[in-house]
PDB file of C-alpha atoms in Angstrom:
ATOM      1  CA  MET A  15     148.921 134.111 133.242  1.00  0.00           C
ATOM      2  CA  THR A  16     153.338 133.694 134.136  1.00  0.00           C
ATOM      3  CA  ASP A  17     153.826 136.554 135.866  1.00  0.00           C
ATOM      4  CA  LEU A  18     151.369 135.393 139.125  1.00  0.00           C
ATOM      5  CA  PRO A  19     152.716 133.768 141.960  1.00  0.00           C
ATOM      6  CA  GLY A  20     152.787 129.894 141.066  1.00  0.00           C
ATOM      7  CA  ILE A  21     151.101 127.575 143.364  1.00  0.00           C
ATOM      8  CA  VAL A  22     151.935 123.658 144.421  1.00  0.00           C
ATOM      9  CA  VAL A  23     149.946 122.105 146.317  1.00  0.00           C
ATOM     10  CA  THR A  24     150.222 118.858 148.387  1.00  0.00           C
ATOM     11  CA  GLY A  25     147.731 115.507 149.095  1.00  0.00           C
ATOM     12  CA  ALA A  26     146.191 117.025 145.610  1.00  0.00           C
ATOM     13  CA  SER A  27     143.922 114.201 145.233  1.00  0.00           C
ATOM     14  CA  GLY A  28     141.929 114.784 149.455  1.00  0.00           C
ATOM     15  CA  ARG A  29     138.806 116.574 149.720  1.00  0.00           C
ATOM     16  CA  MET A  30     141.012 120.300 150.907  1.00  0.00           C
ATOM     17  CA  GLY A  31     143.577 119.349 148.342  1.00  0.00           C
ATOM     18  CA  GLN A  32     141.324 118.673 145.045  1.00  0.00           C
ATOM     19  CA  MET A  33     138.558 121.990 146.167  1.00  0.00           C
ATOM     20  CA  LEU A  34     142.661 124.109 146.391  1.00  0.00           C
ATOM     21  CA  ILE A  35     143.103 123.245 142.674  1.00  0.00           C
ATOM     22  CA  LYS A  36     139.695 124.193 141.765  1.00  0.00           C
ATOM     23  CA  THR A  37     140.711 127.103 143.346  1.00  0.00           C
ATOM     24  CA  ILE A  38     143.960 128.445 142.026  1.00  0.00           C
ATOM     25  CA  LEU A  39     143.115 127.494 138.705  1.00  0.00           C
ATOM     26  CA  GLY A  40     139.709 130.472 138.828  1.00  0.00           C
ATOM     27  CA  SER A  41     142.171 132.867 140.309  1.00  0.00           C
ATOM     28  CA  ASP A  42     143.316 135.811 138.752  1.00  0.00           C
ATOM     29  CA  ARG A  43     145.538 136.078 141.311  1.00  0.00           C
ATOM     30  CA  ALA A  44     148.006 132.941 141.592  1.00  0.00           C
ATOM     31  CA  ARG A  45     148.635 130.365 139.362  1.00  0.00           C
ATOM     32  CA  LEU A  46     149.332 126.289 140.128  1.00  0.00           C
ATOM     33  CA  VAL A  47     152.067 125.529 139.398  1.00  0.00           C
ATOM     34  CA  GLY A  48     152.411 122.235 140.788  1.00  0.00           C
ATOM     35  CA  ALA A  49     150.042 118.891 142.606  1.00  0.00           C
ATOM     36  CA  VAL A  50     151.465 117.084 144.107  1.00  0.00           C
ATOM     37  CA  GLU A  51     150.758 112.725 146.597  1.00  0.00           C
ATOM     38  CA  ARG A  52     151.696 110.160 148.065  1.00  0.00           C
ATOM     39  CA  SER A  53     154.093 108.067 145.764  1.00  0.00           C
ATOM     40  CA  GLY A  54     152.390 104.621 145.218  1.00  0.00           C
ATOM     41  CA  HIS A  55     149.219 106.539 144.578  1.00  0.00           C
ATOM     42  CA  ASP A  56     146.961 105.917 141.942  1.00  0.00           C
ATOM     43  CA  TRP A  57     146.943 109.544 140.308  1.00  0.00           C
ATOM     44  CA  ILE A  58     151.143 110.087 140.153  1.00  0.00           C
ATOM     45  CA  GLY A  59     151.670 110.298 136.504  1.00  0.00           C
ATOM     46  CA  GLN A  60     148.109 110.904 135.570  1.00  0.00           C
ATOM     47  CA  ASP A  61     146.817 115.038 135.147  1.00  0.00           C
ATOM     48  CA  ILE A  62     145.833 116.636 137.253  1.00  0.00           C
ATOM     49  CA  GLY A  63     142.173 117.481 135.821  1.00  0.00           C
ATOM     50  CA  HIS A  64     142.130 114.174 134.995  1.00  0.00           C
ATOM     51  CA  ALA A  65     142.048 112.489 137.403  1.00  0.00           C
ATOM     52  CA  MET A  66     139.745 114.709 138.939  1.00  0.00           C
ATOM     53  CA  GLY A  67     137.289 113.799 136.757  1.00  0.00           C
ATOM     54  CA  GLN A  68     137.516 116.980 134.683  1.00  0.00           C
ATOM     55  CA  ALA A  69     139.548 118.430 131.328  1.00  0.00           C
ATOM     56  CA  ASP A  70     143.130 117.713 130.702  1.00  0.00           C
ATOM     57  CA  ILE A  71     145.282 120.796 131.365  1.00  0.00           C
ATOM     58  CA  GLY A  72     148.560 120.404 131.062  1.00  0.00           C
ATOM     59  CA  MET A  73     149.271 118.952 134.121  1.00  0.00           C
ATOM     60  CA  THR A  74     150.837 115.585 135.440  1.00  0.00           C
ATOM     61  CA  VAL A  75     150.424 115.037 139.348  1.00  0.00           C
ATOM     62  CA  THR A  76     154.482 114.226 140.785  1.00  0.00           C
ATOM     63  CA  ASP A  77     155.372 112.311 143.827  1.00  0.00           C
ATOM     64  CA  ASP A  78     158.685 114.871 144.067  1.00  0.00           C
ATOM     65  CA  PRO A  79     158.640 118.106 145.350  1.00  0.00           C
ATOM     66  CA  LEU A  80     162.354 119.264 144.212  1.00  0.00           C
ATOM     67  CA  ASP A  81     160.344 119.201 140.391  1.00  0.00           C
ATOM     68  CA  VAL A  82     157.782 121.612 141.219  1.00  0.00           C
ATOM     69  CA  MET A  83     158.761 124.203 143.793  1.00  0.00           C
ATOM     70  CA  VAL A  84     161.646 124.522 141.629  1.00  0.00           C
ATOM     71  CA  ASN A  85     158.828 127.214 140.221  1.00  0.00           C
ATOM     72  CA  ALA A  86     156.523 127.810 142.963  1.00  0.00           C
ATOM     73  CA  ARG A  87     156.497 130.805 145.776  1.00  0.00           C
ATOM     74  CA  ALA A  88     153.773 129.499 148.143  1.00  0.00           C
ATOM     75  CA  VAL A  89     153.169 125.787 148.978  1.00  0.00           C
ATOM     76  CA  ILE A  90     149.070 124.751 150.743  1.00  0.00           C
ATOM     77  CA  ASP A  91     149.346 122.103 152.431  1.00  0.00           C
ATOM     78  CA  PHE A  92     146.384 119.939 154.381  1.00  0.00           C
ATOM     79  CA  THR A  93     148.171 116.275 154.893  1.00  0.00           C
ATOM     80  CA  ALA A  94     149.244 114.751 157.660  1.00  0.00           C
ATOM     81  CA  PRO A  95     152.078 115.791 159.645  1.00  0.00           C
ATOM     82  CA  ALA A  96     155.150 113.902 158.773  1.00  0.00           C
ATOM     83  CA  ALA A  97     154.861 114.980 155.139  1.00  0.00           C
ATOM     84  CA  THR A  98     154.009 118.154 156.257  1.00  0.00           C
ATOM     85  CA  VAL A  99     157.180 118.422 158.286  1.00  0.00           C
ATOM     86  CA  ASP A 100     158.893 117.291 155.487  1.00  0.00           C
ATOM     87  CA  MET A 101     156.957 119.546 152.944  1.00  0.00           C
ATOM     88  CA  ALA A 102     158.399 122.616 155.440  1.00  0.00           C
ATOM     89  CA  ALA A 103     161.896 121.385 155.543  1.00  0.00           C
ATOM     90  CA  LEU A 104     161.655 121.808 151.128  1.00  0.00           C
ATOM     91  CA  ALA A 105     159.806 124.616 151.594  1.00  0.00           C
ATOM     92  CA  ALA A 106     162.838 126.367 153.204  1.00  0.00           C
ATOM     93  CA  GLN A 107     165.325 125.245 151.176  1.00  0.00           C
ATOM     94  CA  SER A 108     162.293 127.434 148.057  1.00  0.00           C
ATOM     95  CA  ARG A 109     162.676 129.810 150.550  1.00  0.00           C
ATOM     96  CA  ALA A 110     158.443 129.444 149.658  1.00  0.00           C
ATOM     97  CA  VAL A 111     155.671 130.406 151.985  1.00  0.00           C
ATOM     98  CA  HIS A 112     154.099 127.708 153.392  1.00  0.00           C
ATOM     99  CA  ILE A 113     150.776 127.425 153.617  1.00  0.00           C
ATOM    100  CA  ILE A 114     149.981 124.849 156.444  1.00  0.00           C
ATOM    101  CA  GLY A 115     146.522 123.474 157.231  1.00  0.00           C
ATOM    102  CA  THR A 116     147.470 120.181 158.581  1.00  0.00           C
ATOM    103  CA  THR A 117     146.231 119.297 162.254  1.00  0.00           C
ATOM    104  CA  GLY A 118     147.417 116.454 164.405  1.00  0.00           C
ATOM    105  CA  LEU A 119     150.738 118.308 164.835  1.00  0.00           C
ATOM    106  CA  SER A 120     153.621 116.944 167.802  1.00  0.00           C
ATOM    107  CA  ASP A 121     155.138 118.914 169.898  1.00  0.00           C
ATOM    108  CA  ALA A 122     157.850 117.640 167.461  1.00  0.00           C
ATOM    109  CA  ASP A 123     156.658 118.018 164.423  1.00  0.00           C
ATOM    110  CA  LEU A 124     155.781 121.962 165.680  1.00  0.00           C
ATOM    111  CA  ALA A 125     160.167 121.990 166.744  1.00  0.00           C
ATOM    112  CA  LYS A 126     160.833 121.221 163.318  1.00  0.00           C
ATOM    113  CA  ILE A 127     158.147 123.585 161.416  1.00  0.00           C
ATOM    114  CA  THR A 128     160.005 126.265 163.695  1.00  0.00           C
ATOM    115  CA  ALA A 129     163.093 125.500 162.535  1.00  0.00           C
ATOM    116  CA  ALA A 130     162.180 125.746 158.919  1.00  0.00           C
ATOM    117  CA  ALA A 131     160.439 129.138 160.019  1.00  0.00           C
ATOM    118  CA  ARG A 132     163.941 130.746 160.228  1.00  0.00           C
ATOM    119  CA  HIS A 133     164.464 130.316 156.507  1.00  0.00           C
ATOM    120  CA  ALA A 134     161.248 130.909 155.096  1.00  0.00           C
ATOM    121  CA  VAL A 135     157.771 132.214 155.912  1.00  0.00           C
ATOM    122  CA  VAL A 136     155.654 130.232 157.362  1.00  0.00           C
ATOM    123  CA  VAL A 137     151.637 130.649 157.702  1.00  0.00           C
ATOM    124  CA  ARG A 138     149.940 127.627 160.440  1.00  0.00           C
ATOM    125  CA  ALA A 139     145.478 126.748 161.372  1.00  0.00           C
ATOM    126  CA  GLY A 140     143.796 125.119 162.586  1.00  0.00           C
ATOM    127  CA  ASN A 141     140.986 126.531 160.575  1.00  0.00           C
ATOM    128  CA  MET A 142     141.187 128.818 157.674  1.00  0.00           C
ATOM    129  CA  SER A 143     138.254 130.301 157.988  1.00  0.00           C
ATOM    130  CA  LEU A 144     137.041 134.401 158.769  1.00  0.00           C
ATOM    131  CA  GLY A 145     134.201 133.401 160.369  1.00  0.00           C
ATOM    132  CA  VAL A 146     136.186 130.663 162.918  1.00  0.00           C
ATOM    133  CA  ASN A 147     139.235 132.883 163.358  1.00  0.00           C
ATOM    134  CA  LEU A 148     136.249 135.603 164.649  1.00  0.00           C
ATOM    135  CA  LEU A 149     135.023 133.169 167.166  1.00  0.00           C
ATOM    136  CA  VAL A 150     138.417 132.571 168.606  1.00  0.00           C
ATOM    137  CA  LYS A 151     138.963 135.696 169.165  1.00  0.00           C
ATOM    138  CA  LEU A 152     134.955 136.073 170.902  1.00  0.00           C
ATOM    139  CA  THR A 153     135.660 132.945 172.502  1.00  0.00           C
ATOM    140  CA  LYS A 154     138.741 134.596 174.214  1.00  0.00           C
ATOM    141  CA  LYS A 155     137.084 137.689 175.154  1.00  0.00           C
ATOM    142  CA  VAL A 156     134.281 135.737 175.923  1.00  0.00           C
ATOM    143  CA  ALA A 157     136.765 133.463 179.063  1.00  0.00           C
ATOM    144  CA  GLN A 158     138.455 137.274 179.718  1.00  0.00           C
ATOM    145  CA  ALA A 159     134.688 138.375 180.575  1.00  0.00           C
ATOM    146  CA  LEU A 160     133.629 135.537 183.126  1.00  0.00           C
ATOM    147  CA  ASP A 161     134.946 133.239 186.143  1.00  0.00           C
ATOM    148  CA  GLU A 162     134.920 129.890 186.852  1.00  0.00           C
ATOM    149  CA  ASP A 163     131.702 129.374 187.726  1.00  0.00           C
ATOM    150  CA  PHE A 164     131.389 129.512 183.869  1.00  0.00           C
ATOM    151  CA  ASP A 165     132.108 125.421 182.962  1.00  0.00           C
ATOM    152  CA  ILE A 166     133.489 125.789 179.352  1.00  0.00           C
ATOM    153  CA  GLU A 167     132.574 123.055 177.002  1.00  0.00           C
ATOM    154  CA  ILE A 168     133.972 123.597 173.371  1.00  0.00           C
ATOM    155  CA  ILE A 169     132.334 120.126 171.002  1.00  0.00           C
ATOM    156  CA  GLU A 170     133.481 119.800 167.477  1.00  0.00           C
ATOM    157  CA  ALA A 171     132.076 117.719 164.687  1.00  0.00           C
ATOM    158  CA  HIS A 172     133.179 116.477 162.008  1.00  0.00           C
ATOM    159  CA  HIS A 173     132.991 114.206 158.727  1.00  0.00           C
ATOM    160  CA  ASN A 174     133.683 110.117 158.913  1.00  0.00           C
ATOM    161  CA  GLN A 175     137.368 110.213 157.885  1.00  0.00           C
ATOM    162  CA  LYS A 176     138.382 112.997 159.634  1.00  0.00           C
ATOM    163  CA  VAL A 177     141.426 110.832 161.506  1.00  0.00           C
ATOM    164  CA  ASP A 178     142.316 113.420 164.642  1.00  0.00           C
ATOM    165  CA  ALA A 179     139.806 114.022 167.095  1.00  0.00           C
ATOM    166  CA  PRO A 180     139.721 117.070 169.133  1.00  0.00           C
ATOM    167  CA  SER A 181     139.801 118.647 165.569  1.00  0.00           C
ATOM    168  CA  GLY A 182     142.249 121.487 164.848  1.00  0.00           C
ATOM    169  CA  THR A 183     140.319 124.179 165.212  1.00  0.00           C
ATOM    170  CA  ALA A 184     138.529 122.735 168.526  1.00  0.00           C
ATOM    171  CA  LEU A 185     141.967 122.965 169.622  1.00  0.00           C
ATOM    172  CA  MET A 186     142.436 126.494 169.127  1.00  0.00           C
ATOM    173  CA  LEU A 187     139.093 127.329 170.473  1.00  0.00           C
ATOM    174  CA  GLY A 188     140.986 125.870 174.104  1.00  0.00           C
ATOM    175  CA  ASP A 189     143.515 127.669 173.268  1.00  0.00           C
ATOM    176  CA  ALA A 190     141.843 130.965 172.970  1.00  0.00           C
ATOM    177  CA  ALA A 191     139.675 129.887 176.144  1.00  0.00           C
ATOM    178  CA  ALA A 192     142.524 129.088 178.776  1.00  0.00           C
ATOM    179  CA  GLU A 193     144.400 131.891 177.252  1.00  0.00           C
ATOM    180  CA  GLY A 194     141.389 134.676 178.090  1.00  0.00           C
ATOM    181  CA  ARG A 195     141.701 132.964 181.596  1.00  0.00           C
ATOM    182  CA  ASN A 196     144.959 133.136 182.142  1.00  0.00           C
ATOM    183  CA  ALA A 197     146.083 128.800 181.782  1.00  0.00           C
ATOM    184  CA  ARG A 198     147.634 126.726 180.034  1.00  0.00           C
ATOM    185  CA  LEU A 199     145.313 124.286 177.545  1.00  0.00           C
ATOM    186  CA  ASP A 200     147.291 120.497 178.220  1.00  0.00           C
ATOM    187  CA  ASP A 201     146.999 121.812 181.910  1.00  0.00           C
ATOM    188  CA  ILE A 202     143.373 121.571 182.097  1.00  0.00           C
ATOM    189  CA  SER A 203     142.147 119.723 179.582  1.00  0.00           C
ATOM    190  CA  ASP A 204     139.633 116.911 180.065  1.00  0.00           C
ATOM    191  CA  ARG A 205     139.676 115.190 176.211  1.00  0.00           C
ATOM    192  CA  ALA A 206     137.370 111.876 177.082  1.00  0.00           C
ATOM    193  CA  ARG A 207     134.730 110.968 179.344  1.00  0.00           C
ATOM    194  CA  ASP A 208     133.560 107.318 180.077  1.00  0.00           C
ATOM    195  CA  GLY A 209     132.306 106.017 182.911  1.00  0.00           C
ATOM    196  CA  ILE A 210     132.455 106.608 186.370  1.00  0.00           C
ATOM    197  CA  THR A 211     134.724 109.787 186.112  1.00  0.00           C
ATOM    198  CA  GLY A 212     133.419 112.128 189.028  1.00  0.00           C
ATOM    199  CA  GLU A 213     132.121 114.934 188.404  1.00  0.00           C
ATOM    200  CA  ARG A 214     132.880 117.702 186.792  1.00  0.00           C
ATOM    201  CA  LYS A 215     136.898 119.652 187.626  1.00  0.00           C
ATOM    202  CA  ARG A 216     136.450 123.666 188.749  1.00  0.00           C
ATOM    203  CA  GLY A 217     137.394 125.625 185.263  1.00  0.00           C
ATOM    204  CA  HIS A 218     138.857 122.691 183.148  1.00  0.00           C
ATOM    205  CA  ILE A 219     138.310 123.293 179.840  1.00  0.00           C
ATOM    206  CA  GLY A 220     136.225 119.392 178.410  1.00  0.00           C
ATOM    207  CA  PHE A 221     135.637 119.220 174.807  1.00  0.00           C
ATOM    208  CA  SER A 222     133.806 116.469 172.506  1.00  0.00           C
ATOM    209  CA  ALA A 223     134.483 115.129 169.387  1.00  0.00           C
ATOM    210  CA  ILE A 224     131.252 113.501 166.770  1.00  0.00           C
ATOM    211  CA  ARG A 225     132.142 111.860 163.919  1.00  0.00           C
ATOM    212  CA  GLY A 226     129.546 111.353 161.380  1.00  0.00           C
ATOM    213  CA  GLY A 227     128.194 111.512 157.272  1.00  0.00           C
ATOM    214  CA  ASP A 228     130.329 114.951 154.835  1.00  0.00           C
ATOM    215  CA  ILE A 229     129.992 116.599 157.428  1.00  0.00           C
ATOM    216  CA  VAL A 230     132.671 119.601 157.028  1.00  0.00           C
ATOM    217  CA  GLY A 231     132.537 121.162 160.557  1.00  0.00           C
ATOM    218  CA  GLU A 232     130.667 122.883 163.333  1.00  0.00           C
ATOM    219  CA  HIS A 233     132.445 124.145 166.234  1.00  0.00           C
ATOM    220  CA  ASP A 234     130.054 125.140 169.522  1.00  0.00           C
ATOM    221  CA  VAL A 235     131.491 127.173 172.352  1.00  0.00           C
ATOM    222  CA  MET A 236     130.109 126.246 175.604  1.00  0.00           C
ATOM    223  CA  PHE A 237     130.052 129.352 178.685  1.00  0.00           C
ATOM    224  CA  ALA A 238     127.767 126.839 181.348  1.00  0.00           C
ATOM    225  CA  ALA A 239     126.709 128.681 184.600  1.00  0.00           C
ATOM    226  CA  PRO A 240     123.564 127.621 186.996  1.00  0.00           C
ATOM    227  CA  GLY A 241     120.898 129.372 185.656  1.00  0.00           C
ATOM    228  CA  GLU A 242     122.100 130.329 182.634  1.00  0.00           C
ATOM    229  CA  ARG A 243     124.158 129.345 179.461  1.00  0.00           C
ATOM    230  CA  ILE A 244     126.693 131.036 176.095  1.00  0.00           C
ATOM    231  CA  VAL A 245     127.389 128.467 173.948  1.00  0.00           C
ATOM    232  CA  LEU A 246     129.452 130.845 170.541  1.00  0.00           C
ATOM    233  CA  ARG A 247     128.534 128.637 167.026  1.00  0.00           C
ATOM    234  CA  HIS A 248     130.305 128.437 163.122  1.00  0.00           C
ATOM    235  CA  ILE A 249     129.260 126.388 160.971  1.00  0.00           C
ATOM    236  CA  ALA A 250     130.647 125.231 157.559  1.00  0.00           C
ATOM    237  CA  SER A 251     128.696 124.389 155.413  1.00  0.00           C
ATOM    238  CA  ASP A 252     131.039 124.373 152.081  1.00  0.00           C
ATOM    239  CA  ARG A 253     135.220 123.549 152.103  1.00  0.00           C
ATOM    240  CA  LEU A 254     135.421 126.614 150.483  1.00  0.00           C
ATOM    241  CA  ILE A 255     135.727 128.874 152.574  1.00  0.00           C
ATOM    242  CA  PHE A 256     138.860 126.576 153.588  1.00  0.00           C
ATOM    243  CA  ALA A 257     140.918 127.524 150.667  1.00  0.00           C
ATOM    244  CA  ARG A 258     139.803 130.878 150.364  1.00  0.00           C
ATOM    245  CA  GLY A 259     141.546 131.146 153.026  1.00  0.00           C
ATOM    246  CA  ALA A 260     144.432 129.251 152.004  1.00  0.00           C
ATOM    247  CA  LEU A 261     145.271 131.686 149.385  1.00  0.00           C
ATOM    248  CA  LYS A 262     144.291 134.782 150.589  1.00  0.00           C
ATOM    249  CA  ALA A 263     147.303 133.213 153.963  1.00  0.00           C
ATOM    250  CA  ALA A 264     149.477 131.925 150.516  1.00  0.00           C
ATOM    251  CA  LEU A 265     149.171 136.083 148.707  1.00  0.00           C
ATOM    252  CA  TRP A 266     149.481 138.033 152.202  1.00  0.00           C
ATOM    253  CA  GLY A 267     152.787 135.908 152.657  1.00  0.00           C
ATOM    254  CA  LEU A 268     154.600 136.734 150.038  1.00  0.00           C
ATOM    255  CA  ASP A 269     155.488 140.148 151.609  1.00  0.00           C
ATOM    256  CA  GLN A 270     156.271 139.073 155.054  1.00  0.00           C
ATOM    257  CA  LYS A 271     159.571 138.211 156.479  1.00  0.00           C
ATOM    258  CA  PRO A 272     160.616 134.327 157.324  1.00  0.00           C
ATOM    259  CA  GLY A 273     158.376 134.108 161.112  1.00  0.00           C
ATOM    260  CA  GLU A 274     156.191 131.919 161.824  1.00  0.00           C
ATOM    261  CA  TYR A 275     152.254 133.104 161.739  1.00  0.00           C
ATOM    262  CA  ASP A 276     147.868 132.549 162.260  1.00  0.00           C
ATOM    263  CA  MET A 277     145.593 133.525 160.409  1.00  0.00           C
ATOM    264  CA  MET A 278     144.983 137.004 162.596  1.00  0.00           C
ATOM    265  CA  ASP A 279     147.452 138.044 161.216  1.00  0.00           C
ATOM    266  CA  VAL A 280     147.225 136.700 158.279  1.00  0.00           C
ATOM    267  CA  LEU A 281     143.484 138.850 159.005  1.00  0.00           C
ATOM    268  CA  GLY A 282     145.135 141.471 161.242  1.00  0.00           C
ATOM    269  CA  LEU A 283     142.680 140.668 163.274  1.00  0.00           C
TER     270      LEU A 283
END
């Protein structure tokens, strides 16, 4: 098993962190070589298996990523923007594949990640699911086919602990729709409507965010014209789809040259 590529998971205690750890431990194509959490977290110093409510596996959760990156071929990162930017620099130093599922990254954050990608493979996506990436592709094609008589609205729903809105996936879909119409999303995006907003601007792309309960992820892209609507929908009911996609991306990245990639590249779409 020691000849399998080693993978580090950051944000080990999070929903995705735990799912990623379980997925890697159950894989016959990779091995877990590190579980990282932020300094001061209750899990630091505990066996990761015990911390997750399972049997010990002989691996201690650490707040020192350098300590575990030595044995890593890849790191999978679903954390927060500041932590992801720091990890991008460490992954570049280690020449490790960096899989980024973190959302809410600013332009300044993305510039630092781009700099890191000169030295290592970076695969970044707002969503690692095959179905969602197919939805992105379809959204672009439908937007290309329909003129501005069809208003575009993107509606997304997530659990009540999600801290950013719109979701990274919603923005992926918005970018695809804007690209289909030869436009920049930043120029035609309507993120919030409250009060007397006036009529909808022709050609703009609207976003609505729902937060509640334990919703894993639901995304609708609506093309609405007088007399008809087309709705493209994806519903995720299990985070396992994201963990499998992230592991697939990590293994794919091992054979690539340094640079920035997304799930479209991984899936050959």
